[in-house]
CSV table of C-alpha atoms and ligand atoms in Angstrom, one decimal:
chain,number,residue,atom,x,y,z
A,1,MET,CA,-6.9,-43.6,-34.1
A,2,THR,CA,-8.0,-43.7,-30.4
A,3,ALA,CA,-9.3,-40.7,-28.6
A,4,ALA,CA,-6.2,-40.5,-26.5
A,5,GLU,CA,-4.1,-40.1,-29.7
A,6,THR,CA,-6.1,-37.1,-30.9
A,7,ALA,CA,-6.3,-35.2,-27.7
A,8,PRO,CA,-3.4,-33.0,-26.6
A,9,ALA,CA,-1.1,-34.3,-24.0
A,10,GLU,CA,-2.8,-33.6,-20.7
A,11,THR,CA,0.0,-32.5,-18.5
A,12,ALA,CA,2.5,-32.0,-21.3
A,13,PRO,CA,6.1,-31.9,-19.9
A,14,ALA,CA,4.2,-33.3,-17.0
A,15,GLU,CA,3.7,-33.1,-13.3
A,16,THR,CA,6.0,-36.1,-13.4
A,17,ALA,CA,8.9,-33.8,-14.4
A,18,PRO,CA,11.6,-33.6,-11.8
A,19,ALA,CA,10.8,-31.3,-9.0
A,20,GLU,CA,12.5,-27.9,-9.2
A,21,THR,CA,15.8,-28.1,-7.3
A,22,ALA,CA,15.7,-24.5,-6.0
A,23,PRO,CA,12.6,-22.7,-4.8
A,24,ARG,CA,11.5,-20.3,-7.5
A,25,SER,CA,9.8,-17.8,-5.1
A,26,ALA,CA,10.0,-16.9,-1.4
A,27,TYR,CA,6.5,-18.2,-1.3
A,28,ASP,CA,7.8,-21.7,-2.3
A,29,LEU,CA,9.7,-21.9,1.0
A,30,THR,CA,8.3,-23.8,3.9
A,31,ARG,CA,8.6,-22.3,7.4
A,32,GLU,CA,11.4,-24.7,8.1
A,33,GLU,CA,13.3,-23.5,5.0
A,34,LEU,CA,12.8,-20.0,6.1
A,35,ALA,CA,14.1,-20.9,9.6
A,36,GLU,CA,17.3,-22.2,7.9
A,37,ILE,CA,17.8,-19.0,6.1
A,38,LEU,CA,17.3,-17.2,9.5
A,39,ALA,CA,19.7,-19.5,11.4
A,40,GLY,CA,21.6,-17.4,14.0
A,41,GLU,CA,18.8,-14.9,14.4
A,42,PRO,CA,16.5,-14.9,17.4
A,43,PRO,CA,13.8,-17.5,17.0
A,44,TYR,CA,10.9,-15.0,16.8
A,45,ARG,CA,12.3,-13.7,13.5
A,46,VAL,CA,10.8,-16.7,11.7
A,47,ARG,CA,7.3,-15.8,12.6
A,48,GLN,CA,8.0,-12.1,12.0
A,49,VAL,CA,9.3,-12.6,8.5
A,50,TRP,CA,6.6,-15.2,7.7
A,51,ASP,CA,3.9,-12.8,8.8
A,52,GLY,CA,5.6,-10.0,6.9
A,53,LEU,CA,5.6,-12.0,3.7
A,54,HIS,CA,2.1,-13.4,4.0
A,55,ARG,CA,-0.2,-11.5,6.3
A,56,ARG,CA,1.3,-8.1,5.5
A,57,ALA,CA,2.4,-8.9,1.9
A,58,LEU,CA,5.7,-7.1,2.4
A,59,ARG,CA,9.0,-7.4,0.6
A,60,PRO,CA,11.9,-7.9,3.1
A,61,ARG,CA,13.1,-4.4,2.5
A,62,GLU,CA,9.8,-3.1,3.8
A,63,MET,CA,9.9,-5.0,7.0
A,64,THR,CA,11.2,-2.0,9.0
A,65,GLU,CA,11.0,-3.8,12.3
A,66,LEU,CA,14.0,-5.8,11.1
A,67,PRO,CA,17.6,-4.6,11.5
A,68,LEU,CA,18.8,-3.0,8.2
A,69,ALA,CA,21.5,-5.6,7.6
A,70,LEU,CA,19.0,-8.4,7.9
A,71,ARG,CA,16.6,-6.7,5.5
A,72,VAL,CA,19.4,-6.3,3.0
A,73,ARG,CA,20.4,-10.0,3.4
A,74,LEU,CA,16.8,-11.2,3.1
A,75,GLU,CA,16.1,-9.1,0.0
A,76,GLU,CA,18.8,-11.1,-1.6
A,77,ALA,CA,18.0,-14.5,-0.1
A,78,LEU,CA,14.3,-14.1,-0.9
A,79,PRO,CA,14.2,-12.5,-4.3
A,80,ALA,CA,10.9,-11.7,-5.9
A,81,ALA,CA,10.0,-14.4,-8.6
A,82,LEU,CA,7.9,-12.0,-10.6
A,83,SER,CA,9.3,-8.9,-12.1
A,84,GLU,CA,6.9,-6.5,-13.5
A,85,VAL,CA,7.5,-5.9,-17.2
A,86,ALA,CA,4.4,-3.8,-17.8
A,87,ARG,CA,1.3,-2.7,-16.1
A,88,ARG,CA,-1.8,-1.3,-17.7
A,89,SER,CA,-5.1,-0.2,-16.3
A,90,ALA,CA,-8.6,0.2,-17.7
A,91,ASP,CA,-12.2,0.7,-16.5
A,92,GLY,CA,-11.2,3.9,-14.8
A,93,GLY,CA,-8.5,2.1,-12.8
A,94,ASP,CA,-10.8,-0.7,-11.7
A,95,THR,CA,-9.0,-3.2,-13.9
A,96,VAL,CA,-5.2,-3.6,-13.8
A,97,LYS,CA,-3.3,-6.1,-15.9
A,98,TRP,CA,0.3,-7.0,-15.2
A,99,LEU,CA,2.8,-8.7,-17.5
A,100,PHE,CA,5.3,-10.5,-15.2
A,101,GLU,CA,8.6,-12.0,-16.2
A,102,LEU,CA,9.8,-15.1,-14.3
A,103,ALA,CA,13.4,-15.8,-13.5
A,104,ASP,CA,13.8,-18.0,-16.6
A,105,GLY,CA,12.4,-15.3,-18.9
A,106,ASN,CA,8.9,-16.9,-19.3
A,107,ARG,CA,6.1,-14.4,-19.0
A,108,VAL,CA,2.7,-14.6,-17.4
A,109,GLU,CA,-0.2,-12.3,-16.8
A,110,THR,CA,-2.3,-11.4,-13.8
A,111,VAL,CA,-5.4,-9.3,-13.7
A,112,LEU,CA,-6.9,-7.4,-10.7
A,113,MET,CA,-10.6,-6.4,-10.9
A,114,ALA,CA,-12.2,-4.1,-8.4
A,115,TYR,CA,-16.0,-4.2,-8.0
A,116,PRO,CA,-18.2,-2.4,-5.5
A,117,ASP,CA,-18.6,-5.4,-3.3
A,118,ARG,CA,-15.3,-7.3,-3.9
A,119,VAL,CA,-11.8,-7.2,-5.3
A,120,THR,CA,-10.8,-10.2,-7.4
A,121,VAL,CA,-7.4,-11.2,-8.7
A,122,CYS,CA,-7.2,-13.6,-11.7
A,123,VAL,CA,-4.0,-15.6,-11.6
A,124,SER,CA,-2.1,-17.8,-14.1
A,125,THR,CA,-1.1,-21.4,-13.2
A,126,GLN,CA,1.1,-22.1,-16.2
A,127,ALA,CA,3.2,-20.1,-18.7
A,128,GLY,CA,1.2,-20.9,-21.8
A,129,CYS,CA,-1.2,-23.9,-22.0
A,130,ALA,CA,-1.1,-27.3,-23.6
A,131,MET,CA,-4.8,-27.7,-24.1
A,132,GLY,CA,-5.0,-26.0,-27.5
A,133,CYS,CA,-8.5,-24.5,-27.3
A,134,ALA,CA,-9.0,-22.9,-30.7
A,135,PHE,CA,-10.5,-19.6,-29.5
A,136,CYS,CA,-8.1,-18.9,-26.6
A,137,ALA,CA,-5.0,-16.7,-26.9
A,138,THR,CA,-3.1,-18.7,-24.3
A,139,GLY,CA,-3.9,-22.0,-26.1
A,140,GLN,CA,-2.7,-20.4,-29.4
A,141,ARG,CA,0.6,-19.7,-27.7
A,142,GLY,CA,1.2,-23.3,-26.6
A,143,PHE,CA,2.7,-24.7,-23.4
A,144,GLU,CA,5.9,-23.3,-21.8
A,145,ARG,CA,6.0,-24.6,-18.3
A,146,HIS,CA,4.1,-25.1,-15.0
A,147,LEU,CA,4.3,-22.3,-12.5
A,148,SER,CA,5.5,-23.2,-9.0
A,149,ALA,CA,3.1,-22.8,-6.1
A,150,GLY,CA,5.1,-19.8,-5.0
A,151,GLU,CA,4.9,-18.2,-8.4
A,152,ILE,CA,1.1,-18.5,-8.2
A,153,VAL,CA,0.9,-17.2,-4.6
A,154,GLU,CA,3.1,-14.2,-5.5
A,155,GLN,CA,0.6,-13.1,-8.1
A,156,VAL,CA,-2.0,-13.0,-5.3
A,157,VAL,CA,0.4,-11.0,-3.1
A,158,ALA,CA,0.8,-8.5,-6.0
A,159,GLY,CA,-3.0,-8.3,-6.0
A,160,ILE,CA,-3.2,-7.7,-2.3
A,161,ARG,CA,-0.6,-4.9,-2.5
A,162,ALA,CA,-2.3,-3.2,-5.5
A,163,ALA,CA,-5.8,-3.5,-4.0
A,164,ARG,CA,-4.9,-1.4,-1.0
A,165,PRO,CA,-6.5,0.3,0.8
A,166,ARG,CA,-9.2,-2.2,-0.1
A,167,ARG,CA,-8.9,-5.8,0.9
A,168,LEU,CA,-8.4,-8.4,-1.8
A,169,SER,CA,-11.3,-10.8,-1.3
A,170,ASN,CA,-11.4,-13.2,-4.2
A,171,VAL,CA,-9.0,-15.3,-6.3
A,172,VAL,CA,-10.0,-16.9,-9.5
A,173,PHE,CA,-7.7,-19.4,-11.3
A,174,MET,CA,-8.7,-18.2,-14.7
A,175,GLY,CA,-5.6,-16.7,-16.1
A,176,MET,CA,-3.1,-18.4,-18.3
A,177,GLY,CA,-2.9,-22.2,-18.1
A,178,GLU,CA,-5.0,-25.2,-17.0
A,179,PRO,CA,-4.9,-25.4,-13.2
A,180,LEU,CA,-5.9,-29.1,-13.0
A,181,ALA,CA,-3.0,-30.0,-15.4
A,182,ASN,CA,-0.7,-28.5,-12.7
A,183,TYR,CA,-2.8,-29.9,-9.8
A,184,GLY,CA,-0.1,-30.4,-7.1
A,185,ARG,CA,1.4,-26.9,-7.3
A,186,THR,CA,-2.0,-25.3,-7.8
A,187,TRP,CA,-3.3,-27.0,-4.7
A,188,ALA,CA,-0.2,-26.1,-2.7
A,189,ALA,CA,-0.9,-22.5,-3.7
A,190,ILE,CA,-4.5,-22.7,-2.7
A,191,GLU,CA,-3.5,-24.0,0.8
A,192,ARG,CA,-1.0,-21.1,1.2
A,193,ILE,CA,-3.5,-18.5,0.0
A,194,HIS,CA,-6.1,-19.9,2.5
A,195,ASP,CA,-3.9,-20.6,5.5
A,196,ASP,CA,-1.3,-17.8,5.3
A,197,LEU,CA,-2.9,-15.1,3.2
A,198,GLY,CA,-6.2,-15.6,5.0
A,199,ILE,CA,-8.5,-15.7,2.0
A,200,SER,CA,-11.6,-17.9,2.6
A,201,ALA,CA,-11.8,-21.0,0.4
A,202,ARG,CA,-15.3,-20.0,-0.6
A,203,HIS,CA,-13.8,-17.0,-2.3
A,204,LEU,CA,-11.4,-19.1,-4.4
A,205,THR,CA,-12.6,-20.4,-7.8
A,206,LEU,CA,-10.7,-22.8,-9.9
A,207,SER,CA,-11.6,-23.0,-13.6
A,208,THR,CA,-11.0,-26.1,-15.7
A,209,VAL,CA,-11.3,-27.1,-19.3
A,210,GLY,CA,-12.7,-30.4,-17.9
A,211,LEU,CA,-9.9,-32.8,-16.8
A,212,VAL,CA,-11.9,-35.6,-15.3
A,213,PRO,CA,-9.3,-37.0,-12.9
A,214,GLY,CA,-8.6,-33.5,-11.5
A,215,ILE,CA,-12.3,-32.9,-11.0
A,216,ARG,CA,-12.6,-36.1,-9.1
A,217,ARG,CA,-9.6,-35.3,-7.0
A,218,LEU,CA,-11.0,-31.9,-6.2
A,219,ALA,CA,-14.3,-33.4,-5.2
A,220,ARG,CA,-12.5,-35.0,-2.2
A,221,ALA,CA,-10.2,-32.1,-1.4
A,222,THR,CA,-10.2,-30.7,2.0
A,223,LEU,CA,-10.9,-27.0,1.3
A,224,PRO,CA,-14.3,-26.0,-0.2
A,225,VAL,CA,-13.1,-24.1,-3.2
A,226,ASN,CA,-15.5,-23.4,-6.0
A,227,LEU,CA,-15.2,-25.1,-9.4
A,228,ALA,CA,-16.0,-23.5,-12.8
A,229,LEU,CA,-16.2,-25.7,-15.8
A,230,SER,CA,-15.4,-24.2,-19.2
A,231,LEU,CA,-18.0,-26.2,-21.2
A,232,HIS,CA,-18.7,-24.1,-24.4
A,233,ALA,CA,-20.5,-26.9,-26.1
A,234,ALA,CA,-22.7,-29.7,-24.8
A,235,ASN,CA,-22.4,-32.1,-27.7
A,236,ASP,CA,-19.3,-34.0,-28.5
A,237,GLU,CA,-19.1,-33.1,-32.1
A,238,LEU,CA,-18.9,-29.4,-31.5
A,239,ARG,CA,-16.9,-29.6,-28.3
A,240,ASP,CA,-14.3,-31.8,-29.9
A,241,ARG,CA,-13.6,-28.9,-32.3
A,242,LEU,CA,-13.7,-26.1,-29.8
A,243,VAL,CA,-11.9,-27.9,-26.9
A,244,PRO,CA,-9.6,-30.7,-28.1
A,245,MET,CA,-9.4,-32.2,-24.6
A,246,ASN,CA,-13.0,-33.2,-25.1
A,247,ARG,CA,-11.7,-36.1,-27.2
A,248,ARG,CA,-10.2,-37.6,-24.1
A,249,TYR,CA,-12.9,-36.6,-21.6
A,250,PRO,CA,-16.2,-36.4,-23.6
A,251,ILE,CA,-19.4,-34.8,-22.3
A,252,ALA,CA,-20.8,-38.0,-20.6
A,253,ALA,CA,-17.6,-38.5,-18.6
A,254,LEU,CA,-17.6,-34.8,-17.7
A,255,ALA,CA,-21.2,-34.9,-16.5
A,256,GLU,CA,-20.4,-37.9,-14.3
A,257,ALA,CA,-17.3,-36.3,-12.8
A,258,CYS,CA,-19.3,-33.1,-12.2
A,259,ALA,CA,-22.1,-35.0,-10.5
A,260,GLU,CA,-19.6,-36.6,-8.3
A,261,TYR,CA,-18.1,-33.2,-7.5
A,262,VAL,CA,-21.4,-31.7,-6.6
A,263,GLY,CA,-22.6,-34.8,-4.7
A,264,THR,CA,-19.5,-35.5,-2.7
A,265,SER,CA,-18.5,-31.9,-1.9
A,266,GLY,CA,-21.9,-30.2,-1.7
A,267,ARG,CA,-20.2,-27.3,-3.3
A,268,ARG,CA,-21.4,-25.1,-6.1
A,269,LEU,CA,-20.5,-25.7,-9.7
A,270,SER,CA,-20.6,-23.0,-12.3
A,271,ILE,CA,-20.4,-23.4,-16.1
A,272,GLU,CA,-18.5,-21.0,-18.3
A,273,TRP,CA,-19.8,-20.7,-21.9
A,274,ALA,CA,-18.0,-18.4,-24.3
A,275,LEU,CA,-20.8,-17.3,-26.8
A,276,ILE,CA,-19.4,-17.7,-30.3
A,277,ASP,CA,-21.5,-16.0,-32.9
A,278,GLY,CA,-23.7,-18.5,-34.9
A,279,THR,CA,-21.7,-21.4,-33.4
A,280,ASN,CA,-22.9,-22.1,-29.9
A,281,ASP,CA,-25.5,-19.4,-29.2
A,282,ARG,CA,-28.5,-20.9,-30.9
A,283,PRO,CA,-31.7,-22.1,-29.1
A,284,SER,CA,-30.6,-25.7,-29.8
A,285,ASP,CA,-27.2,-25.1,-28.1
A,286,MET,CA,-29.0,-23.6,-25.1
A,287,ALA,CA,-31.3,-26.7,-24.9
A,288,GLU,CA,-28.2,-29.0,-24.8
A,289,LEU,CA,-26.6,-26.8,-22.3
A,290,ALA,CA,-29.7,-26.8,-20.1
A,291,ALA,CA,-29.9,-30.6,-20.2
A,292,PHE,CA,-26.3,-30.7,-18.9
A,293,ALA,CA,-26.6,-27.9,-16.3
A,294,ARG,CA,-30.0,-28.6,-14.8
A,295,PRO,CA,-29.3,-32.0,-13.1
A,296,LEU,CA,-26.1,-30.5,-11.6
A,297,GLY,CA,-27.9,-27.4,-10.3
A,298,ALA,CA,-25.1,-25.4,-12.0
A,299,HIS,CA,-25.1,-21.7,-12.6
A,300,VAL,CA,-24.2,-20.7,-16.1
A,301,ASN,CA,-22.0,-17.7,-17.0
A,302,LEU,CA,-22.4,-16.6,-20.6
A,303,ILE,CA,-19.4,-14.6,-21.9
A,304,PRO,CA,-19.5,-13.2,-25.4
A,305,LEU,CA,-16.2,-14.5,-27.0
A,306,ASN,CA,-13.4,-12.0,-27.0
A,307,PRO,CA,-11.8,-12.0,-30.4
A,308,THR,CA,-8.2,-13.2,-30.5
A,309,PRO,CA,-5.7,-13.0,-33.4
A,310,GLY,CA,-5.6,-16.7,-34.1
A,311,TYR,CA,-9.4,-17.3,-34.4
A,312,ALA,CA,-11.7,-16.2,-37.1
A,313,LEU,CA,-15.0,-16.2,-35.3
A,314,GLY,CA,-16.3,-13.4,-33.0
A,315,GLY,CA,-18.5,-13.1,-30.0
A,316,SER,CA,-22.3,-13.0,-30.0
A,317,SER,CA,-24.0,-9.6,-30.0
A,318,PRO,CA,-25.5,-8.3,-26.7
A,319,ARG,CA,-28.9,-9.1,-28.1
A,320,LYS,CA,-28.1,-12.7,-28.9
A,321,ALA,CA,-26.4,-13.1,-25.5
A,322,ALA,CA,-29.6,-11.8,-23.8
A,323,ASP,CA,-31.7,-14.2,-25.9
A,324,ALA,CA,-29.5,-17.1,-25.0
A,325,ARG,CA,-29.8,-16.2,-21.3
A,326,ASP,CA,-33.6,-15.9,-21.5
A,327,THR,CA,-33.8,-19.3,-23.2
A,328,LEU,CA,-31.8,-20.9,-20.4
A,329,VAL,CA,-33.9,-19.2,-17.7
A,330,ARG,CA,-37.1,-20.5,-19.4
A,331,LEU,CA,-35.5,-24.0,-19.3
A,332,GLY,CA,-35.0,-23.7,-15.6
A,333,VAL,CA,-31.3,-22.8,-15.5
A,334,ASN,CA,-29.8,-20.0,-13.5
A,335,ALA,CA,-27.8,-18.0,-16.0
A,336,THR,CA,-26.2,-14.6,-16.4
A,337,VAL,CA,-24.4,-12.7,-19.1
A,338,ARG,CA,-21.0,-11.7,-17.7
A,339,ALA,CA,-19.6,-8.3,-18.7
A,340,THR,CA,-16.0,-8.6,-19.5
A,341,ARG,CA,-13.4,-6.3,-18.0
A,342,GLY,CA,-10.4,-4.7,-19.6
A,343,VAL,CA,-11.1,-5.6,-23.2
A,344,GLU,CA,-9.2,-2.6,-24.4
A,345,ILE,CA,-6.0,-3.7,-22.5
A,346,ASP,CA,-6.4,-7.4,-23.6
A,347,ALA,CA,-7.2,-8.2,-20.0
A,348,ALA,CA,-10.4,-10.1,-20.8
A,349,CYS,CA,-10.8,-13.8,-20.7
A,350,GLY,CA,-8.8,-15.6,-23.2
A,351,GLN,CA,-6.9,-12.5,-24.3
A,352,LEU,CA,-4.0,-13.0,-21.9
A,353,ALA,CA,-0.8,-13.5,-23.8
A,354,ALA,CA,-2.3,-12.3,-27.0
A,355,ARG,CA,0.5,-9.8,-27.2
A,356,GLY,CA,3.0,-12.0,-25.4
A,357,VAL,CA,5.3,-12.2,-28.4
A,358,GLN,CA,5.4,-8.5,-29.1
A,359,PRO,CA,7.9,-6.1,-27.6
A,360,VAL,CA,6.7,-4.9,-24.2
A,361,VAL,CA,7.2,-1.3,-25.2
A,362,ASP,CA,3.7,-1.7,-26.6
A,363,LEU,CA,2.5,-1.8,-23.0
A,364,PRO,CA,3.6,1.4,-21.3
A,365,ARG,CA,3.6,1.2,-17.6
A,366,VAL,CA,0.8,3.2,-16.0
A,367,GLY,CA,0.7,4.5,-12.4
B,401,SAH,N1,-7.7,-23.3,-18.5
B,401,SAH,C1,-8.8,-23.0,-17.6
B,401,SAH,C2,-8.7,-21.6,-17.0
B,401,SAH,C3,-8.1,-20.5,-17.8
B,401,SAH,S1,-9.1,-20.0,-19.2
B,401,SAH,C4,-10.1,-23.1,-18.4
B,401,SAH,O1,-10.1,-23.2,-19.6
B,401,SAH,O2,-11.1,-23.1,-17.7
B,401,SAH,C5,-10.3,-19.0,-18.3
B,401,SAH,C6,-11.6,-18.9,-19.0
B,401,SAH,O3,-11.5,-18.1,-20.2
B,401,SAH,C7,-12.2,-20.2,-19.5
B,401,SAH,O4,-13.5,-20.3,-19.2
B,401,SAH,C8,-11.9,-20.1,-21.0
B,401,SAH,O5,-12.8,-21.0,-21.8
B,401,SAH,C9,-12.2,-18.7,-21.3
B,401,SAH,N2,-11.7,-18.1,-22.5
B,401,SAH,C10,-10.6,-18.5,-23.2
B,401,SAH,N3,-10.5,-17.8,-24.3
B,401,SAH,C11,-11.6,-17.0,-24.4
B,401,SAH,C12,-12.1,-16.0,-25.3
B,401,SAH,N4,-11.4,-15.7,-26.4
B,401,SAH,N5,-13.2,-15.3,-25.0
B,401,SAH,C13,-13.9,-15.6,-23.9
B,401,SAH,N6,-13.5,-16.5,-23.0
B,401,SAH,C14,-12.4,-17.2,-23.2
B,402,SF4,FE1,-5.9,-23.6,-21.8
B,402,SF4,FE2,-8.1,-22.7,-20.7
B,402,SF4,FE3,-7.1,-21.5,-22.9
B,402,SF4,FE4,-8.2,-23.9,-23.1
B,402,SF4,S1,-9.2,-22.0,-22.5
B,402,SF4,S2,-6.2,-23.2,-24.0
B,402,SF4,S3,-7.6,-24.8,-21.2
B,402,SF4,S4,-6.2,-21.6,-20.9
């Protein structure tokens, strides 16, 4: 059997699927399409509504500078793509998780995290995920569909609205789905977030399981977004088991693509490593990780695994996590242990969608 046969389908019902016929979100519309909707109105309305949607993150009904009849018409012509099914908060309100339903009934999750120095929203790029990582709740759920660019942008808009009076500063593409398996729509969302929502590219971070063609494409992309690589194992034997996509893009290929990314873009690479007790938290694992990370000058984020229903193993203890970090630092690698947010509301990494199949009455709306 070839590697390609044993790895999951990379883009599943792929990017080659026919383009959506109708825009899924107001944020999928181009300015020209908005102008068509506003035909017959004074020309300045296009800029007014565009700024209302983007710069001010308003729904049409809230654009009080517009005549009432137009607001009513636009509320219908520009329906929200995401309807809030549930919202929960944790960490004293500093973490908020939404469960959103899309027009076709698929569900995705978005998480907002407020820190003293920044407010970050974590967005989904697909409903489900085809990559099948064993330890990840989204992977356990399987692939449903790609999100449109507008559906991704709308999650950021929800974050902007909920962050107020603070300003949303950062976006991480670390929610449900593999962003590089939905490259075109994710990139279109990044451009809209940068150009129209006004968030700096250096405050955008895309996380990937390691799709080599996508990493190479990103290396040459025009906006300097950050890249995070979810490595979790730095030898093929272990990584094949944890991350099935490794069978298609093994460690050596990944290292080469990452070197190209760092060399071509001059941008920072970070490595995500979910610490799994007794599996990838030993000194020998850290030595392999250091050998991968050091030549790339990458920063390593160690995140004790969050338990998920479909995976038997648990996260490393705080003590073992600190030891792993110290080993890396001794080996000359910049490393931190990342505290996870919102564990009690399943908002932590890899827990999104853990409850997706349960009735939403389990998730009472808060606030
Ligand atoms: N598909 C992309 C982005 C979404 S997953 C990727 O894999 O990078 C976001 C991050 O959560 C990844 O680093 C992923 O490995 C991590 N993750 C998934 N399940 C986890 C779990 N149970 N505990 C801790 N981190 C997890
Ligand atoms: Fe998909 Fe990322 Fe989860 Fe792997 S870790 S299944 S790539 S969302």
